[in-house]
Tab-separated table of C-alpha atoms in Angstrom:
chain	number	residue	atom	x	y	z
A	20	UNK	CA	-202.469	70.946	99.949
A	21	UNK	CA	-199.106	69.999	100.790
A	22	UNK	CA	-198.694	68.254	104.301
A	23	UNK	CA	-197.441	71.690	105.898
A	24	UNK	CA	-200.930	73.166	104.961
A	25	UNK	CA	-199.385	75.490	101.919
A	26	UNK	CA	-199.816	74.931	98.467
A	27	UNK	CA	-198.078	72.288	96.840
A	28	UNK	CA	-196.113	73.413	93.822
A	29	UNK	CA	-195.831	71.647	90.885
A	30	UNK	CA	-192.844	69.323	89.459
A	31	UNK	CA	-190.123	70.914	87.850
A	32	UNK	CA	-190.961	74.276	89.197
A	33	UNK	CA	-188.838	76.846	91.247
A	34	UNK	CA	-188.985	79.655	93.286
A	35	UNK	CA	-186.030	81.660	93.390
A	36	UNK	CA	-184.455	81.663	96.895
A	37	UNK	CA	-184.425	84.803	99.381
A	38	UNK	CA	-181.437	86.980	100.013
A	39	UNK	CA	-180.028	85.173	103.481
A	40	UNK	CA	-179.469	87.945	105.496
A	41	UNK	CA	-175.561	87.092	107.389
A	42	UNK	CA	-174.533	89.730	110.412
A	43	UNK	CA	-171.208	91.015	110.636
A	44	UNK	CA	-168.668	88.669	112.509
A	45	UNK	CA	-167.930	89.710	115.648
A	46	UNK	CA	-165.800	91.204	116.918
A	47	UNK	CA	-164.787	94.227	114.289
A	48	UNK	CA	-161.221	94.828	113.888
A	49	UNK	CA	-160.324	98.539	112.941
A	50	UNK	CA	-160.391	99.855	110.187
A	51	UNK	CA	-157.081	101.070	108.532
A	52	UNK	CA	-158.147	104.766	107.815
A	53	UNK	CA	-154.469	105.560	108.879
A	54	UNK	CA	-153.504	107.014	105.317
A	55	UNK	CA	-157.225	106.952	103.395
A	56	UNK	CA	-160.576	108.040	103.779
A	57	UNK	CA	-162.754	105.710	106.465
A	58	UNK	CA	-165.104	105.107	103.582
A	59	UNK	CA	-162.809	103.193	101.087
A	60	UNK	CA	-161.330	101.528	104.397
A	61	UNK	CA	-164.910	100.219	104.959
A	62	UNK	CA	-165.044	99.361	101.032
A	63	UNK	CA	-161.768	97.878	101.192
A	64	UNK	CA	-162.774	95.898	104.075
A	65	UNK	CA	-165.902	94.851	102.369
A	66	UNK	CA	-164.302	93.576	99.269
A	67	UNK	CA	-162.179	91.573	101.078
A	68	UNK	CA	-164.999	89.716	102.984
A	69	UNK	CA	-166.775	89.149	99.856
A	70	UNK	CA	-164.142	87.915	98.004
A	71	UNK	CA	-163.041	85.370	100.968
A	72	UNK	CA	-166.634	83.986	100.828
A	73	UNK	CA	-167.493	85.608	104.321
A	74	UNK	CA	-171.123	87.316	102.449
A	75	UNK	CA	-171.652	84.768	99.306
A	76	UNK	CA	-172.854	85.293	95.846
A	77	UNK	CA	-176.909	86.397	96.174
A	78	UNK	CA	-176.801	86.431	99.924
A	79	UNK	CA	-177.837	89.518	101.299
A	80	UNK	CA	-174.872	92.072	103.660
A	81	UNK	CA	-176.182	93.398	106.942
A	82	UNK	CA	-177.860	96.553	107.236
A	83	UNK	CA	-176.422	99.936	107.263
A	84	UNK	CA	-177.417	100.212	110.842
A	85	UNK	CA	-176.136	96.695	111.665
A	86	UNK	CA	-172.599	97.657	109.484
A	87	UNK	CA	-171.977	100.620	111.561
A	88	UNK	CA	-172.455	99.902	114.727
A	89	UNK	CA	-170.256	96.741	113.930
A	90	UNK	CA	-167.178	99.145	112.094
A	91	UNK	CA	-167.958	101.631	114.248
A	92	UNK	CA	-168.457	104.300	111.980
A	93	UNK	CA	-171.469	106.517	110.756
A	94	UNK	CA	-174.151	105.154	108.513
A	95	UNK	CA	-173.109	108.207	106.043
A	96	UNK	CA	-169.596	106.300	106.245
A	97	UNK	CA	-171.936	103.059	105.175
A	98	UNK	CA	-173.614	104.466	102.513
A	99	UNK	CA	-170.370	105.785	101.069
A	100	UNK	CA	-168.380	102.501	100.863
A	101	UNK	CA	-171.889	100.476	99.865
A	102	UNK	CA	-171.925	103.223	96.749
A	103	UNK	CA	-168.117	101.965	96.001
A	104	UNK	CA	-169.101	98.683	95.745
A	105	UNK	CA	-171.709	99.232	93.594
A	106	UNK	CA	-170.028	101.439	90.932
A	107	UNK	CA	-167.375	98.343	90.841
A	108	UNK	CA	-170.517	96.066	90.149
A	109	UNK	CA	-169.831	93.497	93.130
A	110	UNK	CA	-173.523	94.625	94.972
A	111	UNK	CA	-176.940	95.719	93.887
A	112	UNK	CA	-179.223	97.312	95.914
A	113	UNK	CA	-183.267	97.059	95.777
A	114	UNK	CA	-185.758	98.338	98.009
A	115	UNK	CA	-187.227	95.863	100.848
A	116	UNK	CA	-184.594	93.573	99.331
A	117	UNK	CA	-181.482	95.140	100.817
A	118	UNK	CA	-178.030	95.062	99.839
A	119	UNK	CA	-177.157	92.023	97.276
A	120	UNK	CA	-173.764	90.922	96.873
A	121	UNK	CA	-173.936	90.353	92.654
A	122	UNK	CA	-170.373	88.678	92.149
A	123	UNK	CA	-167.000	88.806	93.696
A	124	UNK	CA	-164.596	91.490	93.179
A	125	UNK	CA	-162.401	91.488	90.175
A	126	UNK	CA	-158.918	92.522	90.490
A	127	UNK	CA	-158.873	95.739	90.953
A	128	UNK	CA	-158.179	96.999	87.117
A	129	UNK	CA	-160.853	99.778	87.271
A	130	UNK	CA	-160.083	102.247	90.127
A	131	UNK	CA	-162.758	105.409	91.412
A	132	UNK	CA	-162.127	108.955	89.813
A	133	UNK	CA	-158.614	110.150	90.948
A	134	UNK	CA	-159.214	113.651	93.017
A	135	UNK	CA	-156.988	113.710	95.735
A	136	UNK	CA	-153.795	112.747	96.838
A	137	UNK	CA	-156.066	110.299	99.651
A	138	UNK	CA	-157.650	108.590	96.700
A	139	UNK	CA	-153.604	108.718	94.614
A	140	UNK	CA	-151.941	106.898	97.534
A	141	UNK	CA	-154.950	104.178	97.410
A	142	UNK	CA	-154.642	103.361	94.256
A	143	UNK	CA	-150.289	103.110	94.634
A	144	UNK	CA	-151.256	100.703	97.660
A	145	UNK	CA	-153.211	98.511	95.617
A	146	UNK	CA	-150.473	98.095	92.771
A	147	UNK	CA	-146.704	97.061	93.386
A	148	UNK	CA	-143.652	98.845	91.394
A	149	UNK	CA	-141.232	96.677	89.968
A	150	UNK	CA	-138.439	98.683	89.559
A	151	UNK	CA	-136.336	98.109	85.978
A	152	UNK	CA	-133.792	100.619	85.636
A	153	UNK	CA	-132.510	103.948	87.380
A	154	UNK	CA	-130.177	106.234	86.252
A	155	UNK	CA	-129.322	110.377	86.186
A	156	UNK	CA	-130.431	112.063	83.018
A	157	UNK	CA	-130.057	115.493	81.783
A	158	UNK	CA	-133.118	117.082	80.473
A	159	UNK	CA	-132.871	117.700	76.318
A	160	UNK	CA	-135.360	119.540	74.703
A	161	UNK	CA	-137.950	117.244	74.970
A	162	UNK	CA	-137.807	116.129	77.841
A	163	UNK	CA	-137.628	119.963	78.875
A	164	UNK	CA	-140.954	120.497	77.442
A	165	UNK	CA	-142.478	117.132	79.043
A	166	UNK	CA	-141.213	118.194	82.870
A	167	UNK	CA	-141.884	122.223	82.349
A	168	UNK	CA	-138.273	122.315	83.641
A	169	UNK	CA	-135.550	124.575	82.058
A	170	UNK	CA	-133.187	122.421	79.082
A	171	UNK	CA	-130.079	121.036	80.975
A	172	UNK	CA	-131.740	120.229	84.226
A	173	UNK	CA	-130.291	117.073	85.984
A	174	UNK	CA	-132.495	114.801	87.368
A	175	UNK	CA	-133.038	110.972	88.739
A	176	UNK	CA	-135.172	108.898	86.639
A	177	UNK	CA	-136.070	105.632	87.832
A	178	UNK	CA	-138.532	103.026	85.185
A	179	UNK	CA	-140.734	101.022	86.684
A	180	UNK	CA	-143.575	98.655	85.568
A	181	UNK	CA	-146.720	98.837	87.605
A	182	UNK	CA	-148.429	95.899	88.680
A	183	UNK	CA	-151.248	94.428	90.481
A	184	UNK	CA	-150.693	91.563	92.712
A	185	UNK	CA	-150.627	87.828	91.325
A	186	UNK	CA	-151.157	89.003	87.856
A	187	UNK	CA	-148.874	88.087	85.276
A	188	UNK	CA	-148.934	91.170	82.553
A	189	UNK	CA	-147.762	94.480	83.633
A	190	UNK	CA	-151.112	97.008	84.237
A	191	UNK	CA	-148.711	99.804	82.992
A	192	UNK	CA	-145.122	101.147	82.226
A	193	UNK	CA	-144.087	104.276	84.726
A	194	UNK	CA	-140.901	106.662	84.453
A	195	UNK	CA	-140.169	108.720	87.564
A	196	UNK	CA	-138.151	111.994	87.346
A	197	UNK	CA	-136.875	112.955	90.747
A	198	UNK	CA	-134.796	115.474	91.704
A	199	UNK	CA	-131.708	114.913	92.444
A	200	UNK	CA	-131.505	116.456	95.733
A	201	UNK	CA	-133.869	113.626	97.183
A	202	UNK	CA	-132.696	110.215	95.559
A	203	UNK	CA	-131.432	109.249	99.152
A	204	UNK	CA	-135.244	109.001	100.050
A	205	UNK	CA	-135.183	106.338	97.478
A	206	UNK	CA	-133.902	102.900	98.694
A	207	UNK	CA	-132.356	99.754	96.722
A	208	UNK	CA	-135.574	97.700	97.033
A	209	UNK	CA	-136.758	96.410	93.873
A	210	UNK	CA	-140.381	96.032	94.336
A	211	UNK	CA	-142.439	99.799	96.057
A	212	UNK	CA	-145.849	99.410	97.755
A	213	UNK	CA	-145.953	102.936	98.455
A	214	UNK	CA	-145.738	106.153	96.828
A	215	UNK	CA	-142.113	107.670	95.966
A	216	UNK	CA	-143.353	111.262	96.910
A	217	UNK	CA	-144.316	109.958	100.227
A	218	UNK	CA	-140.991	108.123	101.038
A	219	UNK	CA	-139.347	111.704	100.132
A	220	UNK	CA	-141.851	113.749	102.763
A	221	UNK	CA	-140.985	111.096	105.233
A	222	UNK	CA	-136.856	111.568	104.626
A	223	UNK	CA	-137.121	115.353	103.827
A	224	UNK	CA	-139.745	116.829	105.649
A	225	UNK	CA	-141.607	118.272	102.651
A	226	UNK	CA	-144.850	118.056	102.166
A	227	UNK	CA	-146.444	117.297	98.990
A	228	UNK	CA	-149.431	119.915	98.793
A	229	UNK	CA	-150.659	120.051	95.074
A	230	UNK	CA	-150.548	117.296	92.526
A	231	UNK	CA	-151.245	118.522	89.081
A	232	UNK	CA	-152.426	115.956	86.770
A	233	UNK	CA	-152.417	116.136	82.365
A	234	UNK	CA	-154.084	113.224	80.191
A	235	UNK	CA	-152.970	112.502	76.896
A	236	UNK	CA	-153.220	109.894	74.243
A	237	UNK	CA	-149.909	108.110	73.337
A	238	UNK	CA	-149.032	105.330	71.339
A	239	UNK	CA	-146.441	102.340	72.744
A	240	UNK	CA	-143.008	102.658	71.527
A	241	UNK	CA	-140.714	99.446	70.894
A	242	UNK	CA	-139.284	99.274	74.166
A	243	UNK	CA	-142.003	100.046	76.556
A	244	UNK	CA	-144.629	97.298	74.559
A	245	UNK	CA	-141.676	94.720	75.273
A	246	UNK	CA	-141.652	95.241	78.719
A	247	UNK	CA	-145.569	95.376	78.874
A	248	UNK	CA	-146.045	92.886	76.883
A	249	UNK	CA	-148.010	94.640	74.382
A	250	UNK	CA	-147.429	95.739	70.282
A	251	UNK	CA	-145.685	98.394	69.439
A	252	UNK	CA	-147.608	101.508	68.369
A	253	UNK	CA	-151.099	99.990	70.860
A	254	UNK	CA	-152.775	102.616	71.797
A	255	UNK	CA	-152.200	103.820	75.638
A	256	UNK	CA	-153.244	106.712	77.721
A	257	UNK	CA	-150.564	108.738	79.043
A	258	UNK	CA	-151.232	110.221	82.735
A	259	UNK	CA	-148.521	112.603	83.585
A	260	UNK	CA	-148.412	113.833	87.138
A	261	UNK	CA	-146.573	116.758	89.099
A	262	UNK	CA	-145.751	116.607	92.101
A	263	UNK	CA	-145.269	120.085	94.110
A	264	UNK	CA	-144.560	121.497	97.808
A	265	UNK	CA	-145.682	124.298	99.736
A	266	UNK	CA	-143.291	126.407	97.868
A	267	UNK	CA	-144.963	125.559	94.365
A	268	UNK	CA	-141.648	123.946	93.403
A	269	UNK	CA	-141.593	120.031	91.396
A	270	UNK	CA	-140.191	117.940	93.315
A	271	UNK	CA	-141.068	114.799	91.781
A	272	UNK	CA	-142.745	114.123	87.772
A	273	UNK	CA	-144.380	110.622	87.210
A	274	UNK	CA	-145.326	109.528	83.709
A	275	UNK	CA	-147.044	106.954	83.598
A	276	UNK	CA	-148.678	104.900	80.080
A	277	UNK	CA	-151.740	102.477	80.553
A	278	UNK	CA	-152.360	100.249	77.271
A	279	UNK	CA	-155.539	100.127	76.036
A	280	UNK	CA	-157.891	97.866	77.854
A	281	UNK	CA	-156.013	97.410	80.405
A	282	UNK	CA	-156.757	100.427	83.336
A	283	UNK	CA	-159.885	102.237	83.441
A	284	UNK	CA	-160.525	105.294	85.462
A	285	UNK	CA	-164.466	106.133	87.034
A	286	UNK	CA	-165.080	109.226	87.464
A	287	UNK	CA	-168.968	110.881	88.681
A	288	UNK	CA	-170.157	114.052	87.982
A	289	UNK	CA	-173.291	115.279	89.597
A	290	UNK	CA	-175.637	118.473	87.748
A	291	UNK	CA	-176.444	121.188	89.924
A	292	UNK	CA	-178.724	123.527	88.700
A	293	UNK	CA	-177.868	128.020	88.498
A	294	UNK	CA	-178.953	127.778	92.340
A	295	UNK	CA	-176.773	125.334	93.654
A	296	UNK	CA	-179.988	122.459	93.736
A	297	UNK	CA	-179.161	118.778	92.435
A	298	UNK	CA	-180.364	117.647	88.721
A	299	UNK	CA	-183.908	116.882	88.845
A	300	UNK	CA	-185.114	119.759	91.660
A	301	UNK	CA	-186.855	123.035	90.857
């Protein structure tokens, strides 16, 4: 017996430490749900105390009762963020364990499934556009084809690289066709934080209603793998995106190519069976 009265365990043995359970620091500052859903503001939040050491490696986060009274926001709210963090493999969760924190976020290459123009402006707010070029171009065949817009059609194209903060190669090359009846919403700046369509709402007064979305393979051409600094002819995945108002008309076409390896998109899909009941039931 050990001097405590327990068992005395053996030399060179372990036992593997338990979760430390660490409440939330008081007080909570609010969330910034301003311009996306509370739950990725909680997520967002989250990250950012994980990766600042706040809840370390193997220690355990509060409780979904203890994070929402402390955020002030629903324990469905909880449970949505806590699934975020999971699906970007920063937590684990295990029954009577709790909530593990597994490692600290990555940057943030891999984004969630893409569905509406909430989850769009997140991901634009996590990258910054370095602007390279703009110009006004006149629509030739192909490019006709590539905007569904009628041959001849002026418009404003501006290239950008995409990037994520403090990282050194580009995450992907982006050409923006705006009309030309809205450059003014566009100022000199050289670096964008925030979406182009929403800096035309906020000088126009339209309102973006519908994004339309196509995916397509592509390969790199000479000039866009210089300026990602990638080999011509990689592999890339073209996302092409439409941007249109209440009126159904384009107001702004973004085309965007991610080399391979370098952007991954999650999506989930969840079975339901002929009567509406989740995979597994009946």
């Amino acid at each position: 017996m050990s001097p405590t009265g327990g068992a005395a365990l053996k030399r060179g043995t372990s036992t593997a430490p338990e979760p430390r359970f660490r409440a939330p620091p008081p007080p909570a500052r609010r969330l910034d749900s301003a311009r996306q859903p509370l739950y990725l503001a909680l997520a967002r939040t989250l990250m950012h105390e994980i990766d600042k050491g706040r809840y370390a490696v193997g220690s355990a986060l509060p409780t979904e009762d203890a994070l929402a009274r402390h955020h002030g926001v629903s324990r469905h709210t909880v449970r949505q963020a806590l699934r975020e963090l999971k699906d970007e493999g920063v937590v684990w969760a295990r029954a009577g364990i709790g909530t593990i924190v597994r490692s600290r976020p990555e940057a943030p290459r891999f984004f969630s499934g893409i569905k509406t123009v909430w989850d769009l402006l997140q991901f634009v707010e996590a990258t910054e556009m370095h602007v390279v070029k703009r110009r006004e171009v006149v629509a030739d065949a192909a490019l006709a084809e590539l905007l569904h817009c009628p041959a001849g059609q002026a418009w404003y194209e501006i290239t950008i690289l995409r990037k994520l903060p403090q990282e050194k190669v580009p995450l992907s090359y982006l050409q923006v066709y705006l009309r030309p009846e809205f450059v003014d919403a566009v100022g000199p700046e050289k670096i964008f934080t925030r979406p182009i369509y929403s800096m035309v709402e906020e000088r126009f007064g339209v309102r973006i209603v519908e994004v339309r979305q196509e995916i397509t393979a592509a390969n790199l051409e000479a000039g866009m793998a210089r300026a990602l600094k990638a080999k011509e002819g990689l592999a890339a995945m073209r996302i092409t995106r439409y941007y249109l108002d209440r009126d159904g008309a384009v107001i702004e076409v973004g085309v965007g190519y991610y080399p391979s390896g370098r952007y991954t998109q999650r999506s989930r899909f969840q079975a339901q069976s002929a009567d509406g009941a989740g995979a597994g039931h009946g």
